[in-house]
């Protein structure tokens, strides 16, 4: 019997191995990995400037697409994916009343950067006047085009308001959109960045977005090689032929469900420094998916990730893709947690 998985929403550095048990095949129908595709993820990437901070960790959530299937209920099944790609999941229910910000009313959300530099864009569904009135009532001060939270010392022992002071430290309403930043965030990096300098224009990030294709949720990071991956126990898990030091960026996502009874399909895309490194991973990951062991869920990856398919996409970013079915909708966050836990098959 499978044990239940507890998945924690974390907007932080991810370090993890790659999912094991794939067979070589054609590219998954959700994304070919070749050329620009007008996906929701691509559109979202164009709303954030490409910087070292924003590329460190990215999250995307196709909110409207998910709510059409599951409603505005983030508690179970595919609803567990709602706001998983943003910094706002814990405030989904209370924020609309308290702050005027309505995460579940947005078309999509994208979050970039590690705390306290996280910036989030909610595109669509927001009311600027309501946000301004609500935040002013909470004690936020207007400063130019944004609202700024009070000094943290003033928010001690104020319950939810103290939490809002962290997540919504800076808020810039923008028509039906809103840009939200933590205390160290430069809000100028999001909303309407200069054309040609966005995450959609970054070579590796764009290539991974094309590889992911249509997804309901995604996480991308350039920080997969953390101190954790250098530990001997982790190194021992890396299959022969995988050059982990040449992994430049990794992206994981889950295909959009058409109904609540769909089987979740996970997709993982990796970018490598050169073709040899990509070839090494492409050759090793099928065995990892078949025989490798996961410490996120226990047992082998093959017990949790079925019907795998691996594709050596190639291109300038040297991309390798693999996809697999996750057990049920209640476990649709599995691949996201594997990334956070540095437990991606074949990557340690």
Coordinates of C-alpha atoms in Angstrom, one line a residue:
X1 CA 0.0 0.0 0.0
X2 CA 1.3 3.4 -0.9
X3 CA 1.8 5.8 2.0
X4 CA 0.3 9.3 1.9
X5 CA 2.5 12.1 0.6
X6 CA 2.8 15.4 2.5
X7 CA 3.8 18.1 0.1
X8 CA 4.9 21.5 1.5
X9 CA 4.6 24.7 -0.6
X10 CA 8.2 26.1 -0.6
X11 CA 9.5 29.0 -2.7
X12 CA 13.2 28.2 -2.1
X13 CA 16.3 26.7 -3.6
X14 CA 15.6 23.3 -5.1
X15 CA 18.1 20.5 -5.3
X16 CA 17.1 17.2 -6.5
X17 CA 17.7 14.1 -8.5
X18 CA 15.7 13.1 -11.7
X19 CA 12.8 10.7 -11.9
X20 CA 13.7 7.2 -12.8
X21 CA 12.2 4.6 -15.1
X22 CA 11.8 6.0 -18.6
X23 CA 11.9 4.4 -22.1
X24 CA 13.1 6.3 -25.1
X25 CA 10.3 7.7 -27.3
X26 CA 9.0 10.7 -29.2
X27 CA 8.4 13.9 -27.4
X28 CA 5.4 14.1 -25.2
X29 CA 2.4 15.7 -26.9
X30 CA 2.3 18.6 -24.4
X31 CA 5.5 20.1 -25.6
X32 CA 8.0 19.4 -28.4
X33 CA 10.8 21.4 -27.0
X34 CA 11.5 22.8 -30.4
X35 CA 10.9 26.5 -31.2
X36 CA 8.7 29.0 -29.4
X37 CA 5.2 28.0 -28.4
X38 CA 2.5 30.4 -27.3
X39 CA 1.7 28.6 -24.1
X40 CA 0.5 30.1 -20.8
X41 CA 3.9 29.6 -19.3
X42 CA 5.6 31.4 -22.1
X43 CA 3.2 34.4 -21.7
X44 CA 3.8 34.4 -18.0
X45 CA 7.6 34.4 -18.5
X46 CA 7.3 37.6 -20.5
X47 CA 6.0 39.4 -17.4
X48 CA 9.3 39.1 -15.5
X49 CA 12.7 40.4 -16.3
X50 CA 15.5 37.9 -16.6
X51 CA 18.0 38.4 -13.8
X52 CA 20.2 36.1 -11.7
X53 CA 17.6 36.4 -8.9
X54 CA 14.5 35.7 -11.0
X55 CA 16.1 32.7 -12.7
X56 CA 17.1 31.2 -9.4
X57 CA 13.6 29.9 -8.8
X58 CA 10.4 30.3 -10.8
X59 CA 6.9 29.1 -10.2
X60 CA 3.9 29.2 -12.6
X61 CA 0.3 28.4 -12.0
X62 CA -2.5 28.3 -14.7
X63 CA -5.1 29.4 -12.2
X64 CA -8.1 29.9 -14.5
X65 CA -7.5 26.7 -16.3
X66 CA -7.4 24.7 -13.1
X67 CA -10.4 26.4 -11.5
X68 CA -12.5 25.5 -14.6
X69 CA -11.9 21.9 -13.7
X70 CA -11.8 21.9 -9.9
X71 CA -13.4 25.2 -8.9
X72 CA -11.8 27.5 -6.4
X73 CA -11.1 24.6 -4.0
X74 CA -7.4 24.1 -3.3
X75 CA -7.9 21.3 -0.8
X76 CA -7.8 18.0 -2.6
X77 CA -7.2 16.3 -6.0
X78 CA -6.0 18.6 -8.7
X79 CA -7.1 21.5 -6.5
X80 CA -3.8 20.8 -4.6
X81 CA -2.0 22.3 -7.6
X82 CA -3.8 25.7 -7.3
X83 CA -1.3 28.4 -6.4
X84 CA 1.4 25.8 -6.0
X85 CA 3.5 27.8 -8.4
X86 CA 3.1 31.1 -6.6
X87 CA 4.0 32.6 -3.2
X88 CA 0.4 32.9 -2.2
X89 CA -1.2 29.5 -1.5
X90 CA -1.4 30.0 2.2
X91 CA -3.4 33.2 1.8
X92 CA -5.7 32.0 -1.0
X93 CA -8.9 32.0 1.2
X94 CA -8.3 35.0 3.5
X95 CA -6.5 37.5 1.3
X96 CA -9.5 38.5 -0.9
X97 CA -11.4 39.8 2.2
X98 CA -8.5 41.2 4.1
X99 CA -6.3 42.6 1.4
X100 CA -8.5 42.9 -1.7
X101 CA -6.0 40.6 -3.6
X102 CA -7.8 37.6 -5.1
X103 CA -5.3 34.9 -6.1
X104 CA -7.9 32.4 -7.2
X105 CA -9.6 35.0 -9.5
X106 CA -6.5 35.5 -11.6
X107 CA -5.9 34.0 -15.1
X108 CA -2.5 32.9 -14.1
X109 CA 0.3 33.6 -11.6
X110 CA 4.0 33.6 -11.8
X111 CA 6.5 34.0 -8.9
X112 CA 10.2 34.5 -9.3
X113 CA 13.2 34.8 -6.9
X114 CA 14.1 33.4 -3.5
X115 CA 12.8 34.9 -0.3
X116 CA 13.0 37.8 0.6
X117 CA 13.4 38.8 -3.1
X118 CA 10.3 36.9 -4.4
X119 CA 8.1 38.9 -6.8
X120 CA 4.7 37.6 -7.9
X121 CA 2.5 38.7 -10.8
X122 CA -1.2 37.8 -10.7
X123 CA -2.6 38.4 -14.2
X124 CA -6.3 39.3 -14.5
X125 CA -9.2 39.2 -12.0
X126 CA -7.9 42.0 -9.7
X127 CA -9.6 45.3 -8.7
X128 CA -7.1 48.1 -8.1
X129 CA -9.5 50.2 -6.0
X130 CA -10.5 47.4 -3.8
X131 CA -6.9 46.5 -3.2
X132 CA -5.9 50.0 -2.3
X133 CA -8.8 50.5 0.1
X134 CA -8.2 47.1 1.8
X135 CA -4.5 47.6 2.2
X136 CA -4.9 51.2 3.5
X137 CA -7.4 49.9 6.1
X138 CA -4.8 47.3 7.2
X139 CA -2.2 50.1 7.7
X140 CA -0.3 49.9 4.5
X141 CA 1.0 53.3 3.2
X142 CA 0.8 54.6 -0.3
X143 CA 4.3 55.2 -1.8
X144 CA 4.1 56.3 -5.4
X145 CA 2.6 53.5 -7.4
X146 CA 2.6 50.9 -4.6
X147 CA 1.4 50.2 -1.1
X148 CA 4.0 49.3 1.5
X149 CA 3.5 47.3 4.7
X150 CA 4.2 48.9 8.1
X151 CA 7.5 48.2 9.9
X152 CA 7.5 44.6 11.0
X153 CA 7.8 45.7 14.6
X154 CA 4.4 47.2 14.3
X155 CA 2.9 43.9 13.2
X156 CA 4.0 41.8 16.1
X157 CA 1.2 39.7 17.6
X158 CA -1.3 40.8 14.9
X159 CA -2.2 37.4 13.6
X160 CA -2.8 37.1 9.9
X161 CA -1.8 40.8 9.4
X162 CA 1.8 39.9 10.5
X163 CA 1.9 37.2 7.8
X164 CA 0.6 39.6 5.2
X165 CA 3.4 42.0 6.1
X166 CA 5.8 39.4 4.8
X167 CA 4.0 38.1 1.8
X168 CA 2.5 41.4 0.7
X169 CA 5.3 43.7 1.9
X170 CA 5.0 45.7 -1.4
X171 CA 1.9 45.7 -3.6
X172 CA 1.5 47.5 -7.0
X173 CA -2.0 47.3 -8.5
X174 CA -1.9 47.5 -12.3
X175 CA -5.3 47.5 -13.8
X176 CA -6.7 44.0 -13.5
X177 CA -3.3 42.7 -12.6
X178 CA -1.3 43.1 -9.4
X179 CA 2.5 42.8 -8.7
X180 CA 3.4 41.7 -5.2
X181 CA 6.9 41.7 -3.6
X182 CA 8.5 40.7 -0.4
X183 CA 10.7 43.1 1.5
X184 CA 13.8 42.8 -0.6
X185 CA 12.0 42.7 -4.0
X186 CA 12.6 45.2 -6.8
X187 CA 9.0 45.5 -8.2
X188 CA 10.5 47.0 -11.3
X189 CA 11.5 43.5 -12.5
X190 CA 7.9 42.4 -13.0
X191 CA 4.7 43.5 -14.6
X192 CA 5.9 45.1 -17.9
X193 CA 9.7 44.6 -18.1
X194 CA 11.6 45.8 -21.2
X195 CA 11.1 43.6 -24.3
X196 CA 14.0 41.4 -25.1
X197 CA 15.1 41.2 -21.5
X198 CA 12.4 39.0 -20.0
X199 CA 12.5 35.4 -18.8
X200 CA 10.8 34.5 -22.1
X201 CA 13.9 35.8 -23.9
X202 CA 16.4 33.9 -21.7
X203 CA 17.8 31.0 -23.9
X204 CA 17.8 28.2 -21.3
X205 CA 14.6 29.2 -19.5
X206 CA 12.7 29.6 -22.8
X207 CA 13.9 26.3 -24.1
X208 CA 12.7 24.6 -20.9
X209 CA 9.4 26.3 -21.1
X210 CA 9.0 25.1 -24.7
X211 CA 9.9 21.6 -23.5
X212 CA 7.3 21.6 -20.8
X213 CA 4.7 22.8 -23.2
X214 CA 1.1 23.2 -21.8
X215 CA 1.3 22.8 -18.0
X216 CA -1.1 23.5 -15.1
X217 CA 1.8 24.2 -12.8
X218 CA 5.6 24.4 -13.1
X219 CA 8.7 25.1 -11.2
X220 CA 12.1 26.0 -12.8
X221 CA 15.4 26.6 -11.1
X222 CA 19.1 27.2 -11.8
X223 CA 20.0 26.3 -8.2
X224 CA 19.6 22.6 -8.5
X225 CA 23.3 22.1 -7.7
X226 CA 23.2 23.1 -4.0
X227 CA 25.4 22.0 -1.1
X228 CA 23.1 19.0 -0.8
X229 CA 24.1 17.6 -4.2
X230 CA 27.8 17.6 -3.2
X231 CA 27.3 15.3 -0.3
X232 CA 28.8 11.8 -0.8
X233 CA 25.5 10.0 -0.2
X234 CA 23.9 12.1 -2.9
X235 CA 26.8 11.7 -5.3
X236 CA 26.5 7.9 -4.8
X237 CA 22.9 8.1 -6.2
X238 CA 23.9 9.8 -9.4
X239 CA 24.0 7.2 -12.2
X240 CA 27.2 6.5 -14.2
X241 CA 27.5 8.9 -17.1
X242 CA 25.5 11.8 -15.5
X243 CA 27.6 14.9 -15.2
X244 CA 25.7 16.8 -12.5
X245 CA 28.1 19.7 -12.5
X246 CA 27.0 20.4 -16.1
X247 CA 23.3 20.7 -15.3
X248 CA 22.4 24.4 -16.0
X249 CA 18.7 24.5 -15.3
X250 CA 15.8 22.2 -14.5
X251 CA 12.0 22.5 -15.0
X252 CA 9.2 20.3 -13.7
X253 CA 5.5 20.5 -14.4
X254 CA 2.1 18.8 -14.5
X255 CA -0.1 18.6 -17.6
X256 CA -3.5 20.4 -17.3
X257 CA -6.3 17.9 -16.3
X258 CA -9.4 17.8 -18.5
X259 CA -11.4 16.3 -15.6
X260 CA -11.1 15.6 -11.9
X261 CA -10.7 11.9 -12.7
X262 CA -7.7 12.3 -15.0
X263 CA -4.4 10.6 -14.3
X264 CA -1.7 13.3 -13.6
X265 CA 1.1 13.4 -16.2
X266 CA 4.4 14.8 -14.9
X267 CA 6.9 16.3 -17.2
X268 CA 10.6 17.1 -16.4
X269 CA 13.0 19.0 -18.6
X270 CA 16.7 19.5 -18.0
X271 CA 19.2 21.8 -19.7
X272 CA 22.9 20.9 -19.9
X273 CA 26.1 22.8 -20.6
X274 CA 27.0 20.6 -23.6
X275 CA 25.7 17.8 -25.8
X276 CA 27.8 15.1 -24.2
X277 CA 26.3 15.9 -20.8
X278 CA 22.8 15.8 -22.2
X279 CA 23.4 12.5 -23.9
X280 CA 24.7 11.1 -20.7
X281 CA 21.6 12.0 -18.8
X282 CA 19.3 10.8 -21.6
X283 CA 21.0 7.4 -21.6
X284 CA 20.9 7.1 -17.8
X285 CA 17.4 8.3 -16.8
X286 CA 15.4 5.3 -18.2
X287 CA 17.3 3.0 -15.8
X288 CA 16.9 5.5 -13.0
X289 CA 13.2 5.6 -13.5
X290 CA 13.1 1.8 -13.5
X291 CA 15.4 0.8 -10.7
X292 CA 16.2 4.0 -8.8
X293 CA 15.0 4.6 -5.3
X294 CA 13.1 7.7 -4.1
X295 CA 13.6 9.0 -0.6
X296 CA 10.6 11.4 -1.0
X297 CA 8.1 8.5 -1.0
X298 CA 10.1 5.4 -0.3
X299 CA 10.5 2.5 -2.7
X300 CA 11.5 2.7 -6.3
X301 CA 10.5 5.5 -8.7
X302 CA 8.8 2.9 -10.8
X303 CA 6.2 2.3 -8.1
X304 CA 5.1 6.0 -8.3
X305 CA 6.0 7.1 -11.9
X306 CA 4.6 4.8 -14.5
X307 CA 4.5 4.8 -18.3
X308 CA 7.7 6.9 -18.6
X309 CA 8.9 8.3 -21.9
X310 CA 12.3 9.9 -22.5
X311 CA 13.3 12.3 -25.3
X312 CA 16.7 13.8 -26.1
X313 CA 15.3 17.2 -27.4
X314 CA 18.7 18.8 -28.0
X315 CA 18.9 22.4 -29.2
X316 CA 21.2 25.1 -28.1
X317 CA 20.3 24.5 -24.5
X318 CA 20.9 20.7 -24.8
X319 CA 17.5 19.8 -23.4
X320 CA 16.4 16.3 -22.2
X321 CA 12.8 15.6 -21.4
X322 CA 11.0 12.8 -19.6
X323 CA 7.4 12.3 -18.7
X324 CA 5.5 9.9 -16.5
X325 CA 2.1 9.3 -14.9
X326 CA 1.7 10.1 -11.2
X327 CA -0.6 7.7 -9.2
X328 CA -3.7 9.9 -8.6
X329 CA -4.9 13.5 -8.5
X330 CA -4.2 13.6 -4.8
X331 CA -0.6 12.9 -5.6
X332 CA -0.3 15.3 -8.5
X333 CA 2.3 17.4 -6.6
X334 CA 4.7 14.5 -6.4
X335 CA 7.1 15.7 -9.1
X336 CA 7.1 19.2 -7.5
X337 CA 8.1 17.8 -4.2
X338 CA 10.8 15.7 -5.7
X339 CA 12.4 18.9 -7.1
X340 CA 12.3 20.6 -3.7
X341 CA 13.7 17.5 -2.1
X342 CA 16.5 17.1 -4.6
X343 CA 15.0 13.7 -5.4
X344 CA 14.6 14.0 -9.2
X345 CA 15.4 10.6 -10.8
X346 CA 19.0 10.4 -12.1
X347 CA 20.1 13.6 -10.5
X348 CA 21.2 12.4 -7.1

